[in-house]
Amino acid sequence: MNGHPAKRTFQAIRIEVNNEIEPLYETVKQCVQCLNPKGRLCIITFHSLEDRAVKKAFIEAQGKCTCPPDLPYCVCGAKSEGKIITRKPIIPSKEEQEENTRSKSAKLRIFEKT
Ligand SMILES: [Zn+2]
């Protein structure tokens, strides 16, 4: 293998990360399918890569309507499973972070089925 010796290490890490993150993303999307109407899926992650996977799955489940905003209803055919309740992830309060240091990296995101 040519190039910088660290290349190999980074490649191994990347493969490992993809193996962990991709199933999480798929699982979140499947969980959304299983929700009852008005049911909510609440997910707490402890790592930014996990959070990104959850966010991506939620955005996808929410559907991306590409209609012009002045149209009275959707004509682009975007399918939406529901909506993201948490525009930004909910994070622990300062007090909680001081009391429980492991909570520092926690992020809560919520999705509600239509
Ligand atoms: Zn639309």
mmCIF file of N, CA and C and ligand atoms in Angstrom:
data_model
loop_
_atom_site.group_PDB
_atom_site.id
_atom_site.type_symbol
_atom_site.label_atom_id
_atom_site.label_comp_id
_atom_site.label_asym_id
_atom_site.label_seq_id
_atom_site.Cartn_x
_atom_site.Cartn_y
_atom_site.Cartn_z
ATOM 1 N N MET A 1 0.857 -1.195 0.000
ATOM 2 C CA MET A 1 0.000 0.000 0.000
ATOM 3 C C MET A 1 0.890 1.241 0.000
ATOM 4 N N ASN A 2 0.629 2.161 -0.925
ATOM 5 C CA ASN A 2 1.451 3.368 -0.961
ATOM 6 C C ASN A 2 0.747 4.514 -0.237
ATOM 7 N N GLY A 3 1.484 5.650 -0.209
ATOM 8 C CA GLY A 3 0.941 6.810 0.485
ATOM 9 C C GLY A 3 1.329 6.816 1.939
ATOM 10 N N HIS A 4 0.749 7.680 2.684
ATOM 11 C CA HIS A 4 1.053 7.830 4.099
ATOM 12 C C HIS A 4 0.628 6.588 4.881
ATOM 13 N N PRO A 5 1.494 6.126 5.814
ATOM 14 C CA PRO A 5 1.146 4.915 6.580
ATOM 15 C C PRO A 5 -0.158 5.035 7.377
ATOM 16 N N ALA A 6 -0.522 6.248 7.743
ATOM 17 C CA ALA A 6 -1.752 6.437 8.532
ATOM 18 C C ALA A 6 -3.007 6.174 7.694
ATOM 19 N N LYS A 7 -2.809 6.178 6.392
ATOM 20 C CA LYS A 7 -3.934 5.987 5.470
ATOM 21 C C LYS A 7 -4.696 4.698 5.786
ATOM 22 N N ARG A 8 -3.905 3.661 6.050
ATOM 23 C CA ARG A 8 -4.477 2.352 6.327
ATOM 24 C C ARG A 8 -5.332 2.375 7.600
ATOM 25 N N THR A 9 -4.787 3.044 8.598
ATOM 26 C CA THR A 9 -5.496 3.148 9.874
ATOM 27 C C THR A 9 -6.807 3.900 9.699
ATOM 28 N N PHE A 10 -6.715 5.013 8.992
ATOM 29 C CA PHE A 10 -7.928 5.810 8.775
ATOM 30 C C PHE A 10 -8.979 5.029 7.995
ATOM 31 N N GLN A 11 -8.503 4.251 7.052
ATOM 32 C CA GLN A 11 -9.423 3.444 6.264
ATOM 33 C C GLN A 11 -10.145 2.432 7.151
ATOM 34 N N ALA A 12 -9.386 1.816 8.043
ATOM 35 C CA ALA A 12 -9.973 0.828 8.959
ATOM 36 C C ALA A 12 -11.020 1.477 9.854
ATOM 37 N N ILE A 13 -10.690 2.669 10.346
ATOM 38 C CA ILE A 13 -11.630 3.384 11.213
ATOM 39 C C ILE A 13 -12.896 3.724 10.427
ATOM 40 N N ARG A 14 -12.699 4.189 9.201
ATOM 41 C CA ARG A 14 -13.839 4.585 8.385
ATOM 42 C C ARG A 14 -14.775 3.406 8.126
ATOM 43 N N ILE A 15 -14.197 2.262 7.833
ATOM 44 C CA ILE A 15 -15.014 1.071 7.582
ATOM 45 C C ILE A 15 -15.790 0.696 8.843
ATOM 46 N N GLU A 16 -15.095 0.741 9.972
ATOM 47 C CA GLU A 16 -15.729 0.401 11.247
ATOM 48 C C GLU A 16 -16.892 1.340 11.540
ATOM 49 N N VAL A 17 -16.657 2.629 11.337
ATOM 50 C CA VAL A 17 -17.685 3.633 11.600
ATOM 51 C C VAL A 17 -18.888 3.419 10.685
ATOM 52 N N ASN A 18 -18.614 3.164 9.411
ATOM 53 C CA ASN A 18 -19.712 2.933 8.468
ATOM 54 C C ASN A 18 -20.534 1.717 8.861
ATOM 55 N N ASN A 19 -19.867 0.693 9.349
ATOM 56 C CA ASN A 19 -20.566 -0.524 9.761
ATOM 57 C C ASN A 19 -21.496 -0.284 10.933
ATOM 58 N N GLU A 20 -21.129 0.676 11.769
ATOM 59 C CA GLU A 20 -21.932 0.955 12.951
ATOM 60 C C GLU A 20 -23.037 1.948 12.640
ATOM 61 N N ILE A 21 -22.724 2.891 11.796
ATOM 62 C CA ILE A 21 -23.636 4.008 11.576
ATOM 63 C C ILE A 21 -24.750 3.650 10.593
ATOM 64 N N GLU A 22 -24.412 2.941 9.553
ATOM 65 C CA GLU A 22 -25.401 2.609 8.532
ATOM 66 C C GLU A 22 -26.574 1.802 9.116
ATOM 67 N N PRO A 23 -26.315 0.754 9.909
ATOM 68 C CA PRO A 23 -27.440 0.016 10.516
ATOM 69 C C PRO A 23 -28.296 0.898 11.416
ATOM 70 N N LEU A 24 -27.682 1.831 12.116
ATOM 71 C CA LEU A 24 -28.436 2.734 12.988
ATOM 72 C C LEU A 24 -29.409 3.564 12.149
ATOM 73 N N TYR A 25 -28.897 4.098 11.061
ATOM 74 C CA TYR A 25 -29.700 4.906 10.151
ATOM 75 C C TYR A 25 -30.887 4.089 9.624
ATOM 76 N N GLU A 26 -30.628 2.859 9.209
ATOM 77 C CA GLU A 26 -31.688 1.985 8.686
ATOM 78 C C GLU A 26 -32.700 1.647 9.778
ATOM 79 N N THR A 27 -32.199 1.370 10.973
ATOM 80 C CA THR A 27 -33.074 0.999 12.093
ATOM 81 C C THR A 27 -34.019 2.145 12.447
ATOM 82 N N VAL A 28 -33.489 3.354 12.463
ATOM 83 C CA VAL A 28 -34.326 4.516 12.783
ATOM 84 C C VAL A 28 -35.443 4.640 11.750
ATOM 85 N N LYS A 29 -35.095 4.489 10.477
ATOM 86 C CA LYS A 29 -36.108 4.604 9.423
ATOM 87 C C LYS A 29 -37.182 3.522 9.576
ATOM 88 N N GLN A 30 -36.754 2.320 9.959
ATOM 89 C CA GLN A 30 -37.718 1.223 10.147
ATOM 90 C C GLN A 30 -38.599 1.466 11.368
ATOM 91 N N CYS A 31 -38.021 2.015 12.411
ATOM 92 C CA CYS A 31 -38.791 2.324 13.625
ATOM 93 C C CYS A 31 -39.907 3.315 13.313
ATOM 94 N N VAL A 32 -39.605 4.286 12.478
ATOM 95 C CA VAL A 32 -40.611 5.283 12.091
ATOM 96 C C VAL A 32 -41.790 4.576 11.421
ATOM 97 N N GLN A 33 -41.496 3.606 10.592
ATOM 98 C CA GLN A 33 -42.551 2.844 9.895
ATOM 99 C C GLN A 33 -43.477 2.149 10.892
ATOM 100 N N CYS A 34 -42.920 1.725 12.012
ATOM 101 C CA CYS A 34 -43.670 0.926 12.987
ATOM 102 C C CYS A 34 -44.536 1.772 13.922
ATOM 103 N N LEU A 35 -44.351 3.072 13.910
ATOM 104 C CA LEU A 35 -45.093 3.932 14.834
ATOM 105 C C LEU A 35 -46.591 3.930 14.520
ATOM 106 N N ASN A 36 -47.400 4.044 15.559
ATOM 107 C CA ASN A 36 -48.833 4.283 15.385
ATOM 108 C C ASN A 36 -49.028 5.744 15.009
ATOM 109 N N PRO A 37 -50.193 6.096 14.442
ATOM 110 C CA PRO A 37 -50.447 7.507 14.178
ATOM 111 C C PRO A 37 -50.269 8.329 15.457
ATOM 112 N N LYS A 38 -49.593 9.438 15.338
ATOM 113 C CA LYS A 38 -49.283 10.339 16.462
ATOM 114 C C LYS A 38 -48.255 9.753 17.429
ATOM 115 N N GLY A 39 -47.801 8.557 17.142
ATOM 116 C CA GLY A 39 -46.767 7.944 17.980
ATOM 117 C C GLY A 39 -45.452 8.680 17.810
ATOM 118 N N ARG A 40 -44.655 8.695 18.881
ATOM 119 C CA ARG A 40 -43.385 9.422 18.836
ATOM 120 C C ARG A 40 -42.198 8.494 19.028
ATOM 121 N N LEU A 41 -41.160 8.764 18.272
ATOM 122 C CA LEU A 41 -39.897 8.044 18.412
ATOM 123 C C LEU A 41 -38.886 9.020 18.998
ATOM 124 N N CYS A 42 -38.371 8.673 20.188
ATOM 125 C CA CYS A 42 -37.414 9.543 20.881
ATOM 126 C C CYS A 42 -36.069 8.824 20.947
ATOM 127 N N ILE A 43 -35.040 9.446 20.434
ATOM 128 C CA ILE A 43 -33.728 8.800 20.416
ATOM 129 C C ILE A 43 -32.670 9.695 21.048
ATOM 130 N N ILE A 44 -31.944 9.105 22.005
ATOM 131 C CA ILE A 44 -30.814 9.811 22.611
ATOM 132 C C ILE A 44 -29.532 9.201 22.073
ATOM 133 N N THR A 45 -28.652 10.041 21.559
ATOM 134 C CA THR A 45 -27.351 9.560 21.103
ATOM 135 C C THR A 45 -26.258 10.169 21.968
ATOM 136 N N PHE A 46 -25.088 9.517 21.933
ATOM 137 C CA PHE A 46 -23.964 9.993 22.734
ATOM 138 C C PHE A 46 -22.735 10.272 21.876
ATOM 139 N N HIS A 47 -22.936 10.321 20.582
ATOM 140 C CA HIS A 47 -21.814 10.567 19.679
ATOM 141 C C HIS A 47 -22.323 11.342 18.474
ATOM 142 N N SER A 48 -21.505 12.276 18.001
ATOM 143 C CA SER A 48 -21.963 13.154 16.922
ATOM 144 C C SER A 48 -22.272 12.385 15.638
ATOM 145 N N LEU A 49 -21.533 11.298 15.397
ATOM 146 C CA LEU A 49 -21.811 10.506 14.185
ATOM 147 C C LEU A 49 -23.168 9.817 14.286
ATOM 148 N N GLU A 50 -23.469 9.325 15.487
ATOM 149 C CA GLU A 50 -24.785 8.707 15.712
ATOM 150 C C GLU A 50 -25.882 9.745 15.551
ATOM 151 N N ASP A 51 -25.651 10.904 16.136
ATOM 152 C CA ASP A 51 -26.650 11.972 16.049
ATOM 153 C C ASP A 51 -26.908 12.343 14.598
ATOM 154 N N ARG A 52 -25.850 12.392 13.809
ATOM 155 C CA ARG A 52 -25.986 12.745 12.405
ATOM 156 C C ARG A 52 -26.837 11.699 11.663
ATOM 157 N N ALA A 53 -26.633 10.423 12.011
ATOM 158 C CA ALA A 53 -27.395 9.346 11.366
ATOM 159 C C ALA A 53 -28.880 9.460 11.705
ATOM 160 N N VAL A 54 -29.177 9.756 12.976
ATOM 161 C CA VAL A 54 -30.568 9.901 13.422
ATOM 162 C C VAL A 54 -31.205 11.097 12.729
ATOM 163 N N LYS A 55 -30.477 12.205 12.708
ATOM 164 C CA LYS A 55 -30.975 13.426 12.066
ATOM 165 C C LYS A 55 -31.295 13.173 10.593
ATOM 166 N N LYS A 56 -30.380 12.502 9.919
ATOM 167 C CA LYS A 56 -30.542 12.209 8.486
ATOM 168 C C LYS A 56 -31.780 11.328 8.259
ATOM 169 N N ALA A 57 -31.943 10.312 9.104
ATOM 170 C CA ALA A 57 -33.089 9.397 8.964
ATOM 171 C C ALA A 57 -34.395 10.144 9.220
ATOM 172 N N PHE A 58 -34.411 11.003 10.214
ATOM 173 C CA PHE A 58 -35.610 11.785 10.547
ATOM 174 C C PHE A 58 -35.970 12.725 9.392
ATOM 175 N N ILE A 59 -34.983 13.412 8.856
ATOM 176 C CA ILE A 59 -35.227 14.351 7.757
ATOM 177 C C ILE A 59 -35.799 13.599 6.558
ATOM 178 N N GLU A 60 -35.248 12.423 6.317
ATOM 179 C CA GLU A 60 -35.729 11.621 5.199
ATOM 180 C C GLU A 60 -37.178 11.182 5.427
ATOM 181 N N ALA A 61 -37.488 10.760 6.673
ATOM 182 C CA ALA A 61 -38.840 10.304 7.006
ATOM 183 C C ALA A 61 -39.837 11.470 6.943
ATOM 184 N N GLN A 62 -39.359 12.643 7.233
ATOM 185 C CA GLN A 62 -40.218 13.824 7.193
ATOM 186 C C GLN A 62 -40.600 14.169 5.750
ATOM 187 N N GLY A 63 -39.742 13.774 4.826
ATOM 188 C CA GLY A 63 -40.011 14.034 3.417
ATOM 189 C C GLY A 63 -39.615 15.431 3.033
ATOM 190 N N LYS A 64 -39.153 15.563 1.803
ATOM 191 C CA LYS A 64 -38.694 16.884 1.370
ATOM 192 C C LYS A 64 -39.591 17.393 0.259
ATOM 193 N N CYS A 65 -40.589 18.163 0.629
ATOM 194 C CA CYS A 65 -41.470 18.779 -0.358
ATOM 195 C C CYS A 65 -40.692 19.860 -1.095
ATOM 196 N N THR A 66 -40.712 19.797 -2.416
ATOM 197 C CA THR A 66 -39.963 20.775 -3.209
ATOM 198 C C THR A 66 -40.893 21.745 -3.933
ATOM 199 N N CYS A 67 -42.154 21.779 -3.487
ATOM 200 C CA CYS A 67 -43.126 22.697 -4.104
ATOM 201 C C CYS A 67 -42.796 24.144 -3.730
ATOM 202 N N PRO A 68 -43.157 25.082 -4.621
ATOM 203 C CA PRO A 68 -43.007 26.488 -4.243
ATOM 204 C C PRO A 68 -43.890 26.801 -3.029
ATOM 205 N N PRO A 69 -43.424 27.621 -2.106
ATOM 206 C CA PRO A 69 -44.145 27.858 -0.849
ATOM 207 C C PRO A 69 -45.526 28.499 -1.022
ATOM 208 N N ASP A 70 -45.790 29.119 -2.168
ATOM 209 C CA ASP A 70 -47.080 29.788 -2.336
ATOM 210 C C ASP A 70 -48.178 28.842 -2.833
ATOM 211 N N LEU A 71 -47.831 27.573 -3.095
ATOM 212 C CA LEU A 71 -48.866 26.605 -3.497
ATOM 213 C C LEU A 71 -49.713 26.218 -2.286
ATOM 214 N N PRO A 72 -51.045 26.098 -2.467
ATOM 215 C CA PRO A 72 -51.904 25.766 -1.333
ATOM 216 C C PRO A 72 -51.726 24.322 -0.845
ATOM 217 N N TYR A 73 -51.317 23.407 -1.721
ATOM 218 C CA TYR A 73 -51.065 22.035 -1.291
ATOM 219 C C TYR A 73 -49.929 21.423 -2.112
ATOM 220 N N CYS A 74 -49.433 20.284 -1.635
ATOM 221 C CA CYS A 74 -48.259 19.650 -2.241
ATOM 222 C C CYS A 74 -48.623 18.974 -3.566
ATOM 223 N N VAL A 75 -47.831 19.265 -4.591
ATOM 224 C CA VAL A 75 -48.039 18.605 -5.882
ATOM 225 C C VAL A 75 -46.802 17.809 -6.328
ATOM 226 N N CYS A 76 -45.719 17.896 -5.553
ATOM 227 C CA CYS A 76 -44.478 17.251 -5.999
ATOM 228 C C CYS A 76 -44.452 15.758 -5.645
ATOM 229 N N GLY A 77 -45.420 15.326 -4.829
ATOM 230 C CA GLY A 77 -45.512 13.896 -4.521
ATOM 231 C C GLY A 77 -44.565 13.436 -3.427
ATOM 232 N N ALA A 78 -43.953 14.366 -2.705
ATOM 233 C CA ALA A 78 -43.074 13.989 -1.597
ATOM 234 C C ALA A 78 -43.895 13.266 -0.533
ATOM 235 N N LYS A 79 -43.372 12.115 -0.068
ATOM 236 C CA LYS A 79 -44.105 11.335 0.913
ATOM 237 C C LYS A 79 -43.547 11.641 2.301
ATOM 238 N N SER A 80 -44.444 11.988 3.219
ATOM 239 C CA SER A 80 -43.999 12.309 4.569
ATOM 240 C C SER A 80 -44.595 11.332 5.571
ATOM 241 N N GLU A 81 -43.755 10.800 6.453
ATOM 242 C CA GLU A 81 -44.203 9.873 7.501
ATOM 243 C C GLU A 81 -44.659 10.632 8.747
ATOM 244 N N GLY A 82 -44.281 11.885 8.815
ATOM 245 C CA GLY A 82 -44.588 12.679 10.004
ATOM 246 C C GLY A 82 -43.660 13.861 10.069
ATOM 247 N N LYS A 83 -43.449 14.353 11.296
ATOM 248 C CA LYS A 83 -42.600 15.543 11.413
ATOM 249 C C LYS A 83 -41.614 15.442 12.572
ATOM 250 N N ILE A 84 -40.544 16.187 12.422
ATOM 251 C CA ILE A 84 -39.526 16.261 13.467
ATOM 252 C C ILE A 84 -39.998 17.274 14.504
ATOM 253 N N ILE A 85 -40.129 16.838 15.752
ATOM 254 C CA ILE A 85 -40.615 17.704 16.828
ATOM 255 C C ILE A 85 -39.494 18.622 17.322
ATOM 256 N N THR A 86 -38.298 18.076 17.316
ATOM 257 C CA THR A 86 -37.145 18.815 17.840
ATOM 258 C C THR A 86 -36.387 19.449 16.680
ATOM 259 N N ARG A 87 -36.579 20.762 16.477
ATOM 260 C CA ARG A 87 -35.877 21.426 15.387
ATOM 261 C C ARG A 87 -34.371 21.348 15.639
ATOM 262 N N LYS A 88 -34.033 21.537 16.902
ATOM 263 C CA LYS A 88 -32.648 21.319 17.339
ATOM 264 C C LYS A 88 -32.688 20.207 18.372
ATOM 265 N N PRO A 89 -31.632 19.394 18.506
ATOM 266 C CA PRO A 89 -31.673 18.339 19.525
ATOM 267 C C PRO A 89 -31.759 18.925 20.935
ATOM 268 N N ILE A 90 -32.441 18.208 21.829
ATOM 269 C CA ILE A 90 -32.530 18.635 23.227
ATOM 270 C C ILE A 90 -31.287 18.120 23.955
ATOM 271 N N ILE A 91 -30.641 19.015 24.659
ATOM 272 C CA ILE A 91 -29.430 18.621 25.393
ATOM 273 C C ILE A 91 -29.653 18.829 26.888
ATOM 274 N N PRO A 92 -28.885 18.115 27.725
ATOM 275 C CA PRO A 92 -29.093 18.223 29.172
ATOM 276 C C PRO A 92 -28.797 19.627 29.696
ATOM 277 N N SER A 93 -29.482 19.999 30.758
ATOM 278 C CA SER A 93 -29.251 21.303 31.375
ATOM 279 C C SER A 93 -27.846 21.349 31.984
ATOM 280 N N LYS A 94 -27.405 22.550 32.274
ATOM 281 C CA LYS A 94 -26.097 22.730 32.890
ATOM 282 C C LYS A 94 -25.991 21.940 34.199
ATOM 283 N N GLU A 95 -27.092 21.994 34.978
ATOM 284 C CA GLU A 95 -27.116 21.294 36.263
ATOM 285 C C GLU A 95 -26.930 19.788 36.056
ATOM 286 N N GLU A 96 -27.677 19.258 35.061
ATOM 287 C CA GLU A 96 -27.581 17.821 34.816
ATOM 288 C C GLU A 96 -26.184 17.437 34.344
ATOM 289 N N GLN A 97 -25.599 18.282 33.500
ATOM 290 C CA GLN A 97 -24.254 17.981 32.998
ATOM 291 C C GLN A 97 -23.226 17.968 34.123
ATOM 292 N N GLU A 98 -23.433 18.846 35.115
ATOM 293 C CA GLU A 98 -22.507 18.883 36.249
ATOM 294 C C GLU A 98 -22.702 17.668 37.155
ATOM 295 N N GLU A 99 -23.969 17.304 37.336
ATOM 296 C CA GLU A 99 -24.300 16.172 38.188
ATOM 297 C C GLU A 99 -23.886 14.846 37.568
ATOM 298 N N ASN A 100 -24.084 14.752 36.266
ATOM 299 C CA ASN A 100 -23.822 13.516 35.549
ATOM 300 C C ASN A 100 -22.977 13.838 34.319
ATOM 301 N N THR A 101 -21.666 13.708 34.458
ATOM 302 C CA THR A 101 -20.761 14.146 33.393
ATOM 303 C C THR A 101 -20.955 13.340 32.105
ATOM 304 N N ARG A 102 -21.444 12.116 32.251
ATOM 305 C CA ARG A 102 -21.628 11.298 31.038
ATOM 306 C C ARG A 102 -22.782 11.805 30.177
ATOM 307 N N SER A 103 -23.607 12.673 30.748
ATOM 308 C CA SER A 103 -24.740 13.197 29.978
ATOM 309 C C SER A 103 -24.296 14.287 29.006
ATOM 310 N N LYS A 104 -23.071 14.772 29.172
ATOM 311 C CA LYS A 104 -22.596 15.926 28.391
ATOM 312 C C LYS A 104 -22.765 15.777 26.887
ATOM 313 N N SER A 105 -22.538 14.580 26.388
ATOM 314 C CA SER A 105 -22.588 14.396 24.930
ATOM 315 C C SER A 105 -23.969 13.944 24.445
ATOM 316 N N ALA A 106 -24.936 13.859 25.367
ATOM 317 C CA ALA A 106 -26.256 13.335 25.007
ATOM 318 C C ALA A 106 -27.052 14.323 24.167
ATOM 319 N N LYS A 107 -27.730 13.786 23.155
ATOM 320 C CA LYS A 107 -28.614 14.600 22.314
ATOM 321 C C LYS A 107 -29.903 13.827 22.077
ATOM 322 N N LEU A 108 -31.028 14.491 22.340
ATOM 323 C CA LEU A 108 -32.340 13.864 22.162
ATOM 324 C C LEU A 108 -33.038 14.455 20.951
ATOM 325 N N ARG A 109 -33.490 13.579 20.072
ATOM 326 C CA ARG A 109 -34.285 14.009 18.911
ATOM 327 C C ARG A 109 -35.604 13.237 18.893
ATOM 328 N N ILE A 110 -36.681 13.907 18.522
ATOM 329 C CA ILE A 110 -38.012 13.289 18.544
ATOM 330 C C ILE A 110 -38.709 13.445 17.197
ATOM 331 N N PHE A 111 -39.325 12.341 16.784
ATOM 332 C CA PHE A 111 -40.077 12.343 15.530
ATOM 333 C C PHE A 111 -41.510 11.915 15.830
ATOM 334 N N GLU A 112 -42.476 12.604 15.273
ATOM 335 C CA GLU A 112 -43.882 12.239 15.474
ATOM 336 C C GLU A 112 -44.520 11.807 14.164
ATOM 337 N N LYS A 113 -45.139 10.620 14.219
ATOM 338 C CA LYS A 113 -45.808 10.074 13.039
ATOM 339 C C LYS A 113 -47.107 10.838 12.771
ATOM 340 N N THR A 114 -47.419 10.978 11.509
ATOM 341 C CA THR A 114 -48.641 11.692 11.124
ATOM 342 C C THR A 114 -49.886 10.976 11.657
HETATM 343 ZN ZN ZN B 1 -44.588 19.112 -2.477
#
